XYZ file of C-alpha atoms in Angstrom:
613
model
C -7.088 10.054 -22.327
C -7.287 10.530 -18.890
C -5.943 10.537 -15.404
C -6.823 7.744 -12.594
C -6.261 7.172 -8.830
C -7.320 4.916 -6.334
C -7.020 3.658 -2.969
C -7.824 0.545 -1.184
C -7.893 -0.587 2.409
C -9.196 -3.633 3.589
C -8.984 -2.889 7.273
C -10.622 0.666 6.618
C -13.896 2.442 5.752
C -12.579 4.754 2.875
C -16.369 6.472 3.189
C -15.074 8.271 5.670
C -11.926 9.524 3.610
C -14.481 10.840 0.392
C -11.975 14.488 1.159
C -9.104 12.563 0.529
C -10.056 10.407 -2.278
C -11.053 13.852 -4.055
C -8.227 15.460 -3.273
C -5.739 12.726 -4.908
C -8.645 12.340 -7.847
C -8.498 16.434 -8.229
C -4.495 16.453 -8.849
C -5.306 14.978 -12.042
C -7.645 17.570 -13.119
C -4.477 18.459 -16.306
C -4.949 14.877 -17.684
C -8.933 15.062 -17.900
C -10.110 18.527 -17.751
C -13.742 17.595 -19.254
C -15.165 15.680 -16.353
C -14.347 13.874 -13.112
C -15.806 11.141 -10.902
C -15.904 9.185 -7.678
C -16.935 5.838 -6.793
C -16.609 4.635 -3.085
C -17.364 2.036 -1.700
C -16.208 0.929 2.229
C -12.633 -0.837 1.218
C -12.144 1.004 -1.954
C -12.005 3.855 -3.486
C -11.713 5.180 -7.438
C -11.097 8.351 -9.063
C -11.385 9.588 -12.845
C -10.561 12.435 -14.346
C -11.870 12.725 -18.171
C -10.398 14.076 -21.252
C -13.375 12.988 -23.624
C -12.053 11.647 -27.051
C -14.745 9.021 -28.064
C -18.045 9.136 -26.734
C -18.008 12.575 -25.499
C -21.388 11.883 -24.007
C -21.149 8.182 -22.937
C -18.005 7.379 -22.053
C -18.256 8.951 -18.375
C -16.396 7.211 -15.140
C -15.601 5.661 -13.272
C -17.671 2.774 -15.187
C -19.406 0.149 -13.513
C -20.835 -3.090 -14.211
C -23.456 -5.109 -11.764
C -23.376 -8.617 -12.038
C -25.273 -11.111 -9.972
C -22.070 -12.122 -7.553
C -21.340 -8.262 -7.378
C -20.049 -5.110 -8.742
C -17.163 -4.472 -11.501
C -15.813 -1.221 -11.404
C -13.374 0.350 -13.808
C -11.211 3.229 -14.184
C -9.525 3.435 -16.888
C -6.502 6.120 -19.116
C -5.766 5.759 -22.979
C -6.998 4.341 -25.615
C -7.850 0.781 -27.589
C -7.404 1.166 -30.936
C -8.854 -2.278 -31.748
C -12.025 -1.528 -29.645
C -14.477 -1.830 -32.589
C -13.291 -5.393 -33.253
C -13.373 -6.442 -29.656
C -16.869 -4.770 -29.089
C -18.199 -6.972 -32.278
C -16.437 -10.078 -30.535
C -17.921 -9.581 -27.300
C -21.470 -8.977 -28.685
C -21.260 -12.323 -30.517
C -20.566 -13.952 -27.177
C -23.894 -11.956 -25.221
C -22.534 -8.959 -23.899
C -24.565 -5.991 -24.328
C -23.235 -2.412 -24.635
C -25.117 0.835 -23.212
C -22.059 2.688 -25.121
C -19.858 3.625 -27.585
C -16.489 4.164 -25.357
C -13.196 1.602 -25.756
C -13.938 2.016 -21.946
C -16.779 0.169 -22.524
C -15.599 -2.590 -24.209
C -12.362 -3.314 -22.010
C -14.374 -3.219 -19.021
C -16.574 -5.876 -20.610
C -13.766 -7.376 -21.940
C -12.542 -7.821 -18.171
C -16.423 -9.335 -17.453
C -15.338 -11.837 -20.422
C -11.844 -12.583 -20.176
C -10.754 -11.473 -16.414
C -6.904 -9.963 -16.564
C -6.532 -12.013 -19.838
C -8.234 -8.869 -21.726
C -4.674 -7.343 -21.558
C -4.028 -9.920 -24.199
C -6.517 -8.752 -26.328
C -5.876 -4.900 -26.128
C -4.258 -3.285 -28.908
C -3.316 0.632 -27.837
C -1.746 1.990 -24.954
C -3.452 2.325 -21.364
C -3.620 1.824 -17.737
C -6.536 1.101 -15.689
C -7.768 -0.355 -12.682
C -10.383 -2.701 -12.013
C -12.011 -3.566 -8.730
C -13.868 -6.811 -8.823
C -16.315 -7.122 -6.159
C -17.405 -10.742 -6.602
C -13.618 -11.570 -5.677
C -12.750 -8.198 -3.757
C -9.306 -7.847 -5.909
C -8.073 -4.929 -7.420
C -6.057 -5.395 -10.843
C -4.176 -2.798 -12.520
C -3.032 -3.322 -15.907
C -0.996 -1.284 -17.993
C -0.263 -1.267 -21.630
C 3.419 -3.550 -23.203
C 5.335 -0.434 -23.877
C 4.645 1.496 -20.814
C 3.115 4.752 -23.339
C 0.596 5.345 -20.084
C 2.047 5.801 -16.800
C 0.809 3.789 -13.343
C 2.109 4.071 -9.908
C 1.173 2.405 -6.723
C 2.056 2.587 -3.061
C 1.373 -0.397 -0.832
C 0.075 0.213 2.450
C -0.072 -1.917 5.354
C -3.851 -2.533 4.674
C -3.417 -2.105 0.945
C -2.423 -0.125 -1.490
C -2.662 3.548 -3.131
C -2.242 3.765 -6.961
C -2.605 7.189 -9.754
C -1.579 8.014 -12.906
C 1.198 9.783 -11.752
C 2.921 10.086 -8.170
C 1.355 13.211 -7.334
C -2.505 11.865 -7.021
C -0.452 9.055 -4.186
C 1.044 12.056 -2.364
C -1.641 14.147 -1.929
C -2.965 10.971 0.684
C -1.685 11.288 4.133
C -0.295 7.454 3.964
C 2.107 8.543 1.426
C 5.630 9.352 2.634
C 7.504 11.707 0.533
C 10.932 10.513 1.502
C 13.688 10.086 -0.738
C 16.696 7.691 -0.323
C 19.421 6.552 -1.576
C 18.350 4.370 -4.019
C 15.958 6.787 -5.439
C 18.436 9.541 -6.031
C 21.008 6.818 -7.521
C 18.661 6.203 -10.224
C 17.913 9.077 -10.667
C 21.165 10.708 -11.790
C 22.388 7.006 -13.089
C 19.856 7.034 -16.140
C 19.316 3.698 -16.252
C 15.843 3.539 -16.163
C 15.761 0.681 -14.010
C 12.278 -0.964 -14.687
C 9.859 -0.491 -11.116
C 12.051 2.560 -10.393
C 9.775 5.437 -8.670
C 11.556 8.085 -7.037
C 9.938 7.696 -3.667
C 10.525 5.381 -1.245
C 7.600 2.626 -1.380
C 6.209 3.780 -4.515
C 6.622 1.581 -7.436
C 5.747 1.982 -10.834
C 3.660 -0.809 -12.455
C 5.708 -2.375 -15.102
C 5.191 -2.150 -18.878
C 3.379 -5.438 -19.974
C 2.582 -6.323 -16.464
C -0.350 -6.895 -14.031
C -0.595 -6.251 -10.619
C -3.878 -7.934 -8.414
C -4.146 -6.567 -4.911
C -6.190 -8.832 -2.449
C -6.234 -9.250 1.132
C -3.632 -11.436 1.068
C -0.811 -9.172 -0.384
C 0.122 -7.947 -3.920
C 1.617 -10.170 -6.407
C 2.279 -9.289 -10.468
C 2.678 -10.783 -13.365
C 4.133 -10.442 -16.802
C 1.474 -11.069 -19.650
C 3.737 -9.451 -22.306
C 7.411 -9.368 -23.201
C 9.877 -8.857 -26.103
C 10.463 -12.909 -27.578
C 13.502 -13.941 -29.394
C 12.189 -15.392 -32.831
C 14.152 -16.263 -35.964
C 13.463 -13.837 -39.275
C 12.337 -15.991 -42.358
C 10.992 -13.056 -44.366
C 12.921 -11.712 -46.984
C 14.239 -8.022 -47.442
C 11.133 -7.205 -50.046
C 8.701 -9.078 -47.844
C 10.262 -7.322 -44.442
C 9.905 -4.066 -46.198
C 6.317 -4.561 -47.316
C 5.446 -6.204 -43.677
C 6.712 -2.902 -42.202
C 4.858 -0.626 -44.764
C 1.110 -2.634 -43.662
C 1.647 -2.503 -40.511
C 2.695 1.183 -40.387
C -0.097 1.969 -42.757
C -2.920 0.229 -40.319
C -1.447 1.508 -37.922
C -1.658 5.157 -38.661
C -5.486 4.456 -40.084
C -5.760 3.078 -35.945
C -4.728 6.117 -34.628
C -6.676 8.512 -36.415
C -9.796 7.257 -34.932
C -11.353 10.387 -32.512
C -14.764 12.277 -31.925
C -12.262 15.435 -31.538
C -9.693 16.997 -33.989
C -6.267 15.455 -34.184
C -3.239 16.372 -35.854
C 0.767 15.155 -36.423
C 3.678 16.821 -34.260
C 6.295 17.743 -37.588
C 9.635 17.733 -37.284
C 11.071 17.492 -40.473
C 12.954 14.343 -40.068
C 12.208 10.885 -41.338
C 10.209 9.315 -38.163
C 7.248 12.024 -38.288
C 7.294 12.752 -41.734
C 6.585 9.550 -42.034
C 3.950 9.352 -39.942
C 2.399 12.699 -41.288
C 2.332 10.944 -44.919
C 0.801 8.138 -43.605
C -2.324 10.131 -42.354
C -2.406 12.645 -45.193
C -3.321 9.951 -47.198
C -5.546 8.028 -45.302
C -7.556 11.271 -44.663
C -7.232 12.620 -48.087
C -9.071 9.370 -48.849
C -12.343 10.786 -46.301
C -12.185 14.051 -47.779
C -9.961 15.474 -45.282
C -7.197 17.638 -44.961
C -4.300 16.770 -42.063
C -3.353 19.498 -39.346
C 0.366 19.731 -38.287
C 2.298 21.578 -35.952
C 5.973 21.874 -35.511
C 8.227 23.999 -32.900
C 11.375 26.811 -33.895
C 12.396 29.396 -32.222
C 12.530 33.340 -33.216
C 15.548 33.712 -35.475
C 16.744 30.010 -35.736
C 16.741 29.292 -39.231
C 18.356 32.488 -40.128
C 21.161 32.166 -37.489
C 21.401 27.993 -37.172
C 24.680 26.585 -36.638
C 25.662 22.950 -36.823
C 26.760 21.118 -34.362
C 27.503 16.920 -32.710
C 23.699 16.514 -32.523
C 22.040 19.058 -35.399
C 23.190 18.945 -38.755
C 20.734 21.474 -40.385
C 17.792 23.495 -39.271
C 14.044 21.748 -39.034
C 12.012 24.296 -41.572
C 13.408 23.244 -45.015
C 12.823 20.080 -44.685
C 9.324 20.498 -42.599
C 8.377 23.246 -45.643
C 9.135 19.973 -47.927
C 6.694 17.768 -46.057
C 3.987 20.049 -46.386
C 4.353 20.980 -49.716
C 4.026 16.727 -50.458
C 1.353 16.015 -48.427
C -0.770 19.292 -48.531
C -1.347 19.691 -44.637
C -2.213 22.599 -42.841
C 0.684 23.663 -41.309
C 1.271 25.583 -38.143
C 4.747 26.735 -37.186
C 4.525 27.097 -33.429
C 7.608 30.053 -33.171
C 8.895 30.548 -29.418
C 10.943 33.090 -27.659
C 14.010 31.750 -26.214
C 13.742 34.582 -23.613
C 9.980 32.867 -22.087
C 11.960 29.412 -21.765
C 13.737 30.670 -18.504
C 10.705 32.047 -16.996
C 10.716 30.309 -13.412
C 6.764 29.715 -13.153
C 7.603 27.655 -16.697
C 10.037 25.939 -14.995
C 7.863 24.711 -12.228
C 4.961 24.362 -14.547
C 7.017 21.491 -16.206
C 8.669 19.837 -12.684
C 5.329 19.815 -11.503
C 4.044 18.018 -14.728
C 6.780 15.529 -14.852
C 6.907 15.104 -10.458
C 10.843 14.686 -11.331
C 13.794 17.175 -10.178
C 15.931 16.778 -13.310
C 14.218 17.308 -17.009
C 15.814 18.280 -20.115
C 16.121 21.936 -19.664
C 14.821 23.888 -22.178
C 13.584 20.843 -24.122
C 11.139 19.916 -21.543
C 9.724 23.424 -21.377
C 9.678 24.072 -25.129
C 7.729 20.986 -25.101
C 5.203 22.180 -22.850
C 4.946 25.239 -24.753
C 4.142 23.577 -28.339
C 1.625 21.321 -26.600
C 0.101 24.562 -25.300
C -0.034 25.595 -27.943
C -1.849 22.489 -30.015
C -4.244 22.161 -27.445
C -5.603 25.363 -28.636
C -6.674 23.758 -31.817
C -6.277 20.087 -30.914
C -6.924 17.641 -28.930
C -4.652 14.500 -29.885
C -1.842 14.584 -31.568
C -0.089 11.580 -33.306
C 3.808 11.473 -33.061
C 6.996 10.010 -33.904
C 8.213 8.983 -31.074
C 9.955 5.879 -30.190
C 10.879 5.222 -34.221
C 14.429 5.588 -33.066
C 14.133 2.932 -30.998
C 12.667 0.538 -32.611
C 14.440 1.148 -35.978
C 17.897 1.627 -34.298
C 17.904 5.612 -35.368
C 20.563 6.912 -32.447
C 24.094 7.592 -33.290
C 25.096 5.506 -30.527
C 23.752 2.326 -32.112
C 26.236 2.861 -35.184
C 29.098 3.316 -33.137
C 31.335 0.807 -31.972
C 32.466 2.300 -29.201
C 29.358 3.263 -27.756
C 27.863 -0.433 -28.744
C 30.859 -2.710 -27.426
C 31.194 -0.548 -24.435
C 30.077 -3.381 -21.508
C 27.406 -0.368 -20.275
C 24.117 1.397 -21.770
C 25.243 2.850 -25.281
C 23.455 5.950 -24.500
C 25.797 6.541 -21.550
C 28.469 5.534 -23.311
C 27.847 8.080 -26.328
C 30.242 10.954 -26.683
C 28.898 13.922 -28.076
C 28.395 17.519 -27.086
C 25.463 16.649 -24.893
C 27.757 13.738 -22.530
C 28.498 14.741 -19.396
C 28.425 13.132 -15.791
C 24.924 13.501 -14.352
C 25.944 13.695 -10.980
C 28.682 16.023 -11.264
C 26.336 18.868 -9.577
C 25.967 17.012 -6.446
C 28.696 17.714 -3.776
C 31.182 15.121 -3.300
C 30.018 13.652 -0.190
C 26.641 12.437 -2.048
C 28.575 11.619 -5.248
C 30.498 8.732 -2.988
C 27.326 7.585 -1.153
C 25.747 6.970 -4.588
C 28.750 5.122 -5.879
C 26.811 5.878 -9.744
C 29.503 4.015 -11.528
C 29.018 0.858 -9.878
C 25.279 1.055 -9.751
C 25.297 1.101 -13.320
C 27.119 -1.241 -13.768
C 25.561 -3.607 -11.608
C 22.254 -2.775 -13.909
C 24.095 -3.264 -16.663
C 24.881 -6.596 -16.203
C 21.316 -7.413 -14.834
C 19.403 -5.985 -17.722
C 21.904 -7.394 -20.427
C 21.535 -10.793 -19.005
C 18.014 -11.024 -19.073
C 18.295 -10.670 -22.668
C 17.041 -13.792 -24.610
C 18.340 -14.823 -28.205
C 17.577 -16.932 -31.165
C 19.345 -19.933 -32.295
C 19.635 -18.299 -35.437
C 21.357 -15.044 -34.236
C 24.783 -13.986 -35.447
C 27.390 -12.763 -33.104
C 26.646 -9.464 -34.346
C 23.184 -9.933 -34.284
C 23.560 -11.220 -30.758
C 25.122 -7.965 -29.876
C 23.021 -5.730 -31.610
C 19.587 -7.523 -30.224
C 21.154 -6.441 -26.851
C 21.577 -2.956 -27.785
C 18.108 -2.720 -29.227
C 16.462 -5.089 -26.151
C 17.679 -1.989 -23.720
C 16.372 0.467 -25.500
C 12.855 -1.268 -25.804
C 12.668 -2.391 -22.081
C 14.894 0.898 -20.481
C 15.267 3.946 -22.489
C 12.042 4.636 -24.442
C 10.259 4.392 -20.937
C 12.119 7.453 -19.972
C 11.079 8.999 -23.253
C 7.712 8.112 -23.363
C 6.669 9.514 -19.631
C 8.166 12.303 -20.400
C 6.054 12.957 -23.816
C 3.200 12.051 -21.460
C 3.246 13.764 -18.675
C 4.320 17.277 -20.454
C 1.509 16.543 -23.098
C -1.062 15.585 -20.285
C 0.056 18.307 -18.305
C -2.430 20.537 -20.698
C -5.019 18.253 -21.442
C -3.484 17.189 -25.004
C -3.374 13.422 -25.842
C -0.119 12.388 -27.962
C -0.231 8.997 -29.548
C 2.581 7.239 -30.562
C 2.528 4.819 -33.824
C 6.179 3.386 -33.523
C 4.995 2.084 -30.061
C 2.193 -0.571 -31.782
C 3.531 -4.153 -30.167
C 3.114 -5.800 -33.697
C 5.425 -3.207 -34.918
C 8.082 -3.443 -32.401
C 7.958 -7.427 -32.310
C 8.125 -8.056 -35.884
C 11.168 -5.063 -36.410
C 12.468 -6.281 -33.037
C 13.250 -10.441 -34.754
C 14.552 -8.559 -37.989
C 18.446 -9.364 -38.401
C 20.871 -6.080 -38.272
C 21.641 -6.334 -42.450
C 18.154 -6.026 -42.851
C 17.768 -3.272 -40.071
C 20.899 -1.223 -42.211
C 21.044 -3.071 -45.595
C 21.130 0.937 -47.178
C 24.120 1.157 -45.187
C 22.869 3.270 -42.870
C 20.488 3.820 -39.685
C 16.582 3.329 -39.837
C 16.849 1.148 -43.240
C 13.272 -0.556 -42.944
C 11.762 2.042 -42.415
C 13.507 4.874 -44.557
C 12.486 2.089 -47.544
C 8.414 1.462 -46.218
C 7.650 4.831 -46.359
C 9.713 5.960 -49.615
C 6.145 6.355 -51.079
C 5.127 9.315 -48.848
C 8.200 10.879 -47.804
C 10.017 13.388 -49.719
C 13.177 11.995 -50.944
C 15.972 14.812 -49.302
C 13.808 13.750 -45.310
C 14.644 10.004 -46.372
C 18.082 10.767 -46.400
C 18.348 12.850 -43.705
C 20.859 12.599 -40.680
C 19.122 11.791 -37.848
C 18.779 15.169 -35.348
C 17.811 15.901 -32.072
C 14.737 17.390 -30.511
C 15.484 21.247 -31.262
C 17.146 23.779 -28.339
C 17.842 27.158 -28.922
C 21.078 28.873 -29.444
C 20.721 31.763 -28.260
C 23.402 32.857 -25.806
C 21.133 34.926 -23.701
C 19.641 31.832 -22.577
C 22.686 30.534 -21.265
C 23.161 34.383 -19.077
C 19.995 34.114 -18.140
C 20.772 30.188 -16.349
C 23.954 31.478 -15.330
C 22.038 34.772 -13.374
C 19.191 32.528 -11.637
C 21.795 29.862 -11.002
C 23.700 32.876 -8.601
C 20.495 33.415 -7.095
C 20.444 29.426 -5.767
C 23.966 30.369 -4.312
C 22.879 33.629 -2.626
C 19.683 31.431 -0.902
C 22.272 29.799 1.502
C 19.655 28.184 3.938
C 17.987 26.189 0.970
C 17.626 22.290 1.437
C 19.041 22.496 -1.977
C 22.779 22.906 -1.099
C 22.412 19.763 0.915
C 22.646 17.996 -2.574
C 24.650 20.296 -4.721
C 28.636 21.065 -5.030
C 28.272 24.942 -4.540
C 32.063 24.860 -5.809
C 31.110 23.391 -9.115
C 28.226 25.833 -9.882
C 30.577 28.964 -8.640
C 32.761 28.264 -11.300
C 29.836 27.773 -14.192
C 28.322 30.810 -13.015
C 31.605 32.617 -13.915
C 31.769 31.420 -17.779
C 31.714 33.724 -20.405
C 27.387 32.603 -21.613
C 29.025 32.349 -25.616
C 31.468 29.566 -24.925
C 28.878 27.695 -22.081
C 29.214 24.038 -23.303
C 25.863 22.009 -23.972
C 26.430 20.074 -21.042
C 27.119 22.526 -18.206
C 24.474 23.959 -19.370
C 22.309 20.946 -18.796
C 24.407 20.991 -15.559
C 22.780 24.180 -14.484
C 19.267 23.272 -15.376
C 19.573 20.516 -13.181
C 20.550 22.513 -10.693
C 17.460 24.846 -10.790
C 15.354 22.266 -11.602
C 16.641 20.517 -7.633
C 15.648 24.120 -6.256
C 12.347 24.418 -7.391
C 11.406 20.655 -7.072
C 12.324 20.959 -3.318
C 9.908 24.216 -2.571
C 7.171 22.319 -5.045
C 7.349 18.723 -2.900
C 8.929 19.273 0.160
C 10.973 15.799 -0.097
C 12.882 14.417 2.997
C 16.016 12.713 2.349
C 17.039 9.784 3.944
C 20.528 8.989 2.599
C 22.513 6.509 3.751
């Protein structure tokens, strides 16, 4: 895993702008903190930063290849989990490796195939190539969107990075913010492109994007395809059992040790039984890690979201599969630490997180890192196997908007209630979303063979696959990267997630309940009271204090009256929270308030200008 960034400028000499190009290549210094790189040339520029995971010692970059019409260059982030295949493949047809790397064998792969080696790619990355013999840059990224890309165009080309950050620290870069940035931003759409700064654009799951002199065009080598079922329910459940189970063996592979994040519900336990046994079968014994906080179990109560505490059923996994388990304990008090705060705003370049979530998150990943260096997770299960509550709820699911917007729960709440009214009426949120509503639910393609409720339901499921998991995968991404730990995702394999995608809803639910196909696949490595447990949230504290402590820094925002901040927020609304009694502070004001302070220290991190109109 690793962090890119790149510039090109076909009306400049970038060998004059080396400063520059290290600067944007040095903001990615959390995503590879083994090694870095430069390679310039007079219209182009590339920057690596390394986290070595395979071929510690030859997978260095950037990567180049000399061929007798010119250079190929590559930098590349993530992983290829079918590299070993596609190495023997390319072999057979002459190509000659000086490596072991998956770096190796995409570049070649690229040498072989041109932008048609995204086709071939099984894992999840984003690269860029820069093809001398044609002077074209192409970036590719992987059909999920599990690795981020971003680029800028400029009026001589274009700037691109991992994440925004390596595109702002270039001069060329505005870092304005307009309307239609901020709209998106509190809609939660996840409109597909969407970058919060004005001319930045995000590359597209499952698309490529060539740069020549001639302008920037893209196009779509992957999507989700409406096909009729024809397996039956015992041949869909063994399907989804092989694939899970090569899967898993994929995503094992590493020259460093790896481990399984553990929650104690069905989607990583499943994956954590998965690897036990595929490593128990090398002699090996699987590492996992899960997150609590100081007196939780003792003092959990159940709410919309959390049924039962995490440890039980964690302690249940363990005991099954024999791994050595590390409970990573935090303090609630250290989750309101400011510098934390920033720590995580920084990682994710985004003014509104997930509160404490997000910088929990960053804490277990420190604290993995120590004794790991990828981590396998189950992440994105819940979309692909319909897991939300929302998807078993009619009203959320006949709704006419996004189901998770249209969820009620103890977490709902508008998103841009903590902007003042003036900017709640230029955003006009309710129509916006509606607007992408209708545009991402007509895009939708079905099978001849769908039902009307399979229609419906292939909707549902399409948005999450194309929209929401985006949102959730960056995030895992960027907080993971942000210490130099790589998190892999299973759920997210594209063989997976096309053959569960085409499965009818009665197959998807034919236990009568949510995540059926899967719940049944892994039976054999899953203890049975985690098969039937209620699907629960990511865990937050409950500690009270927290909520004081919010409450106290939020008073601080008010008492800064000359910050850019209140140019955004309804001082009004957060006078009033302020005021609540911290016991009876509902989940989401409290969100409410970490949005708030997550606005005030994005704006002294990034120095945005507005531009709303």
């Amino acid at each position: 895993m690793c962090g890119i960034a790149g510039w090109v400028g076909y009306d400049s000499d970038l060998t004059r702008q080396s400063e520059t190009v290290h600067a944007m290549t040095r903001t990615m210094a959390c995503r590879g903190p083994d090694d870095s790189g430069t390679w310039i040339r007079p219209h182009v520029a590339l920057g690596h930063r390394r986290l070595s995971i395979i071929d510690l010692a030859g997978g260095r970059q950037p990567m180049e290849v000399r061929t007798p019409a010119g250079a190929v260059a590559m930098v590349y982030s993530g992983e290829t989990y079918n590299f070993t295949e596609l190495r023997a493949e390319l072999e057979g047809r002459g190509h000659r490796f000086r490596t072991v790397s998956d770096t190796e064998v995409v570049l070649r792969g690229y040498l072989e195939w041109g932008d048609g080696v995204a086709d071939h790619l099984n894992g999840m990355f984003a690269f860029a190539v820069w093809d001398e013999r044609t002077d074209r840059l192409v970036l590719i990224r992987d059909r999920l969107g599990i690795k981020p890309l971003y680029y800028y165009p400029t009026g001589d080309g274009v700037l691109f990075g991992s994440e925004p950050k390596a595109i702002l620290a270039n001069p060329a870069a505005g870092r304005v913010v307009d309307t239609a940035g901020l709209r998106e931003l509190v809609g939660f759409t996840m409109t597909p492109g969407w970058a919060l700064w004005r001319g930045m654009a995000e590359v597209e799951p499952g698309t490529i994007v060539t740069v020549g002199a001639g302008g920037i065009r893209t196009r779509r080598y992957w999507t989700l395809e409406a096909k009729a079922h024809h397996d039956d329910l015992e041949t869909t459940v063994g399907t989804v059992r092989e694939l899970m189970t090569d899967i898993v063996r994929r995503q094992l592979v590493a020259d460093v040790p790896r481990c399984v994040l553990l929650s104690g519900g069905l989607d990583s336990s499943a994956v954590t039984g998965l690897a036990a046994a595929h490593l128990a079968e090398q002699g090996e014994r699987l590492r996992t890690f899960s997150v609590d906080f100081v007196g939780r179990e003792e003092t959990f109560r159940a709410d919309e979201v959390r049924d039962t505490p995490d440890t039980p059923f964690i302690r249940e996994v363990v005991d099954l599969v024999g791994s050595a388990h590390k409970f990573v304990t935090l303090n609630p008090d250290e989750l309101t630490d400011p510098e934390l705060r920033r720590a995580v705003i920084t990682a994710r370049d985004l003014p509104i997180g997930f509160g404490e979530m997000d910088t929990s998150l960053y804490q277990l990943f420190q604290a993995i890192r120590g004794e790991s260096t990828v981590a396998l997770s189950g992440e994105s299960a819940d979309e692909v196997f319909a897991g939300y509550r929302w998807f078993h709820d009619p009203a959320a699911v006949d709704a006419g908007t996004f189901p998770w917007l249209a969820y009620q729960s103890a977490m709902s709440g508008d998103r841009s209630a903590v902007l003042n009214p003036a900017v709640r009426r230029l955003l006009d949120v309710d129509s916006y979303v509606a607007d992408q509503y209708a545009t991402a639910a007509a895009a939708v393609s079905h099978a001849d063979t769908d039902s009307d409720v399979d229609r419906r339901m292939r909707t549902v499921s399409n948005l999450h696959l194309t929209r929401f998991v985006r949102m959730l995968l960056d995030r895992k991404d960027r907080v993971s990267m942000a210490v130099g730990l790589e998190v892999r995702v299973p759920f997210c394999d594209h063989r997976l997630v096309e053959y569960v995608y085409n499965t009818p809803w009665s197959m998807k639910t034919f236990d009568g309940r949510e995540k059926s196909l899967l719940r049944a696949a892994t039976a054999h490595v899953v203890p049975e009271s985690v098969r039937y447990r209620l699907k629960a949230s990511y865990p937050s504290t409950q500690d009270s204090n927290y909520n004081a402590v919010l409450q106290q820094q939020a008073k601080e925002v008010l008492a800064d009256r000359d910050h850019p901040v209140h140019d955004l927020i309804d001082q009004d609304w957060l006078t009033g929270v302020v005021a609540l009694d911290p016991a009876t502070v509902p989940s989401n004001v409290r969100r409410g308030i970490d949005r708030v302070l997550d606005l005030y220290h994005w704006f002294d991190l990034y120095h945005p200008e507005f531009r709303l109109d």
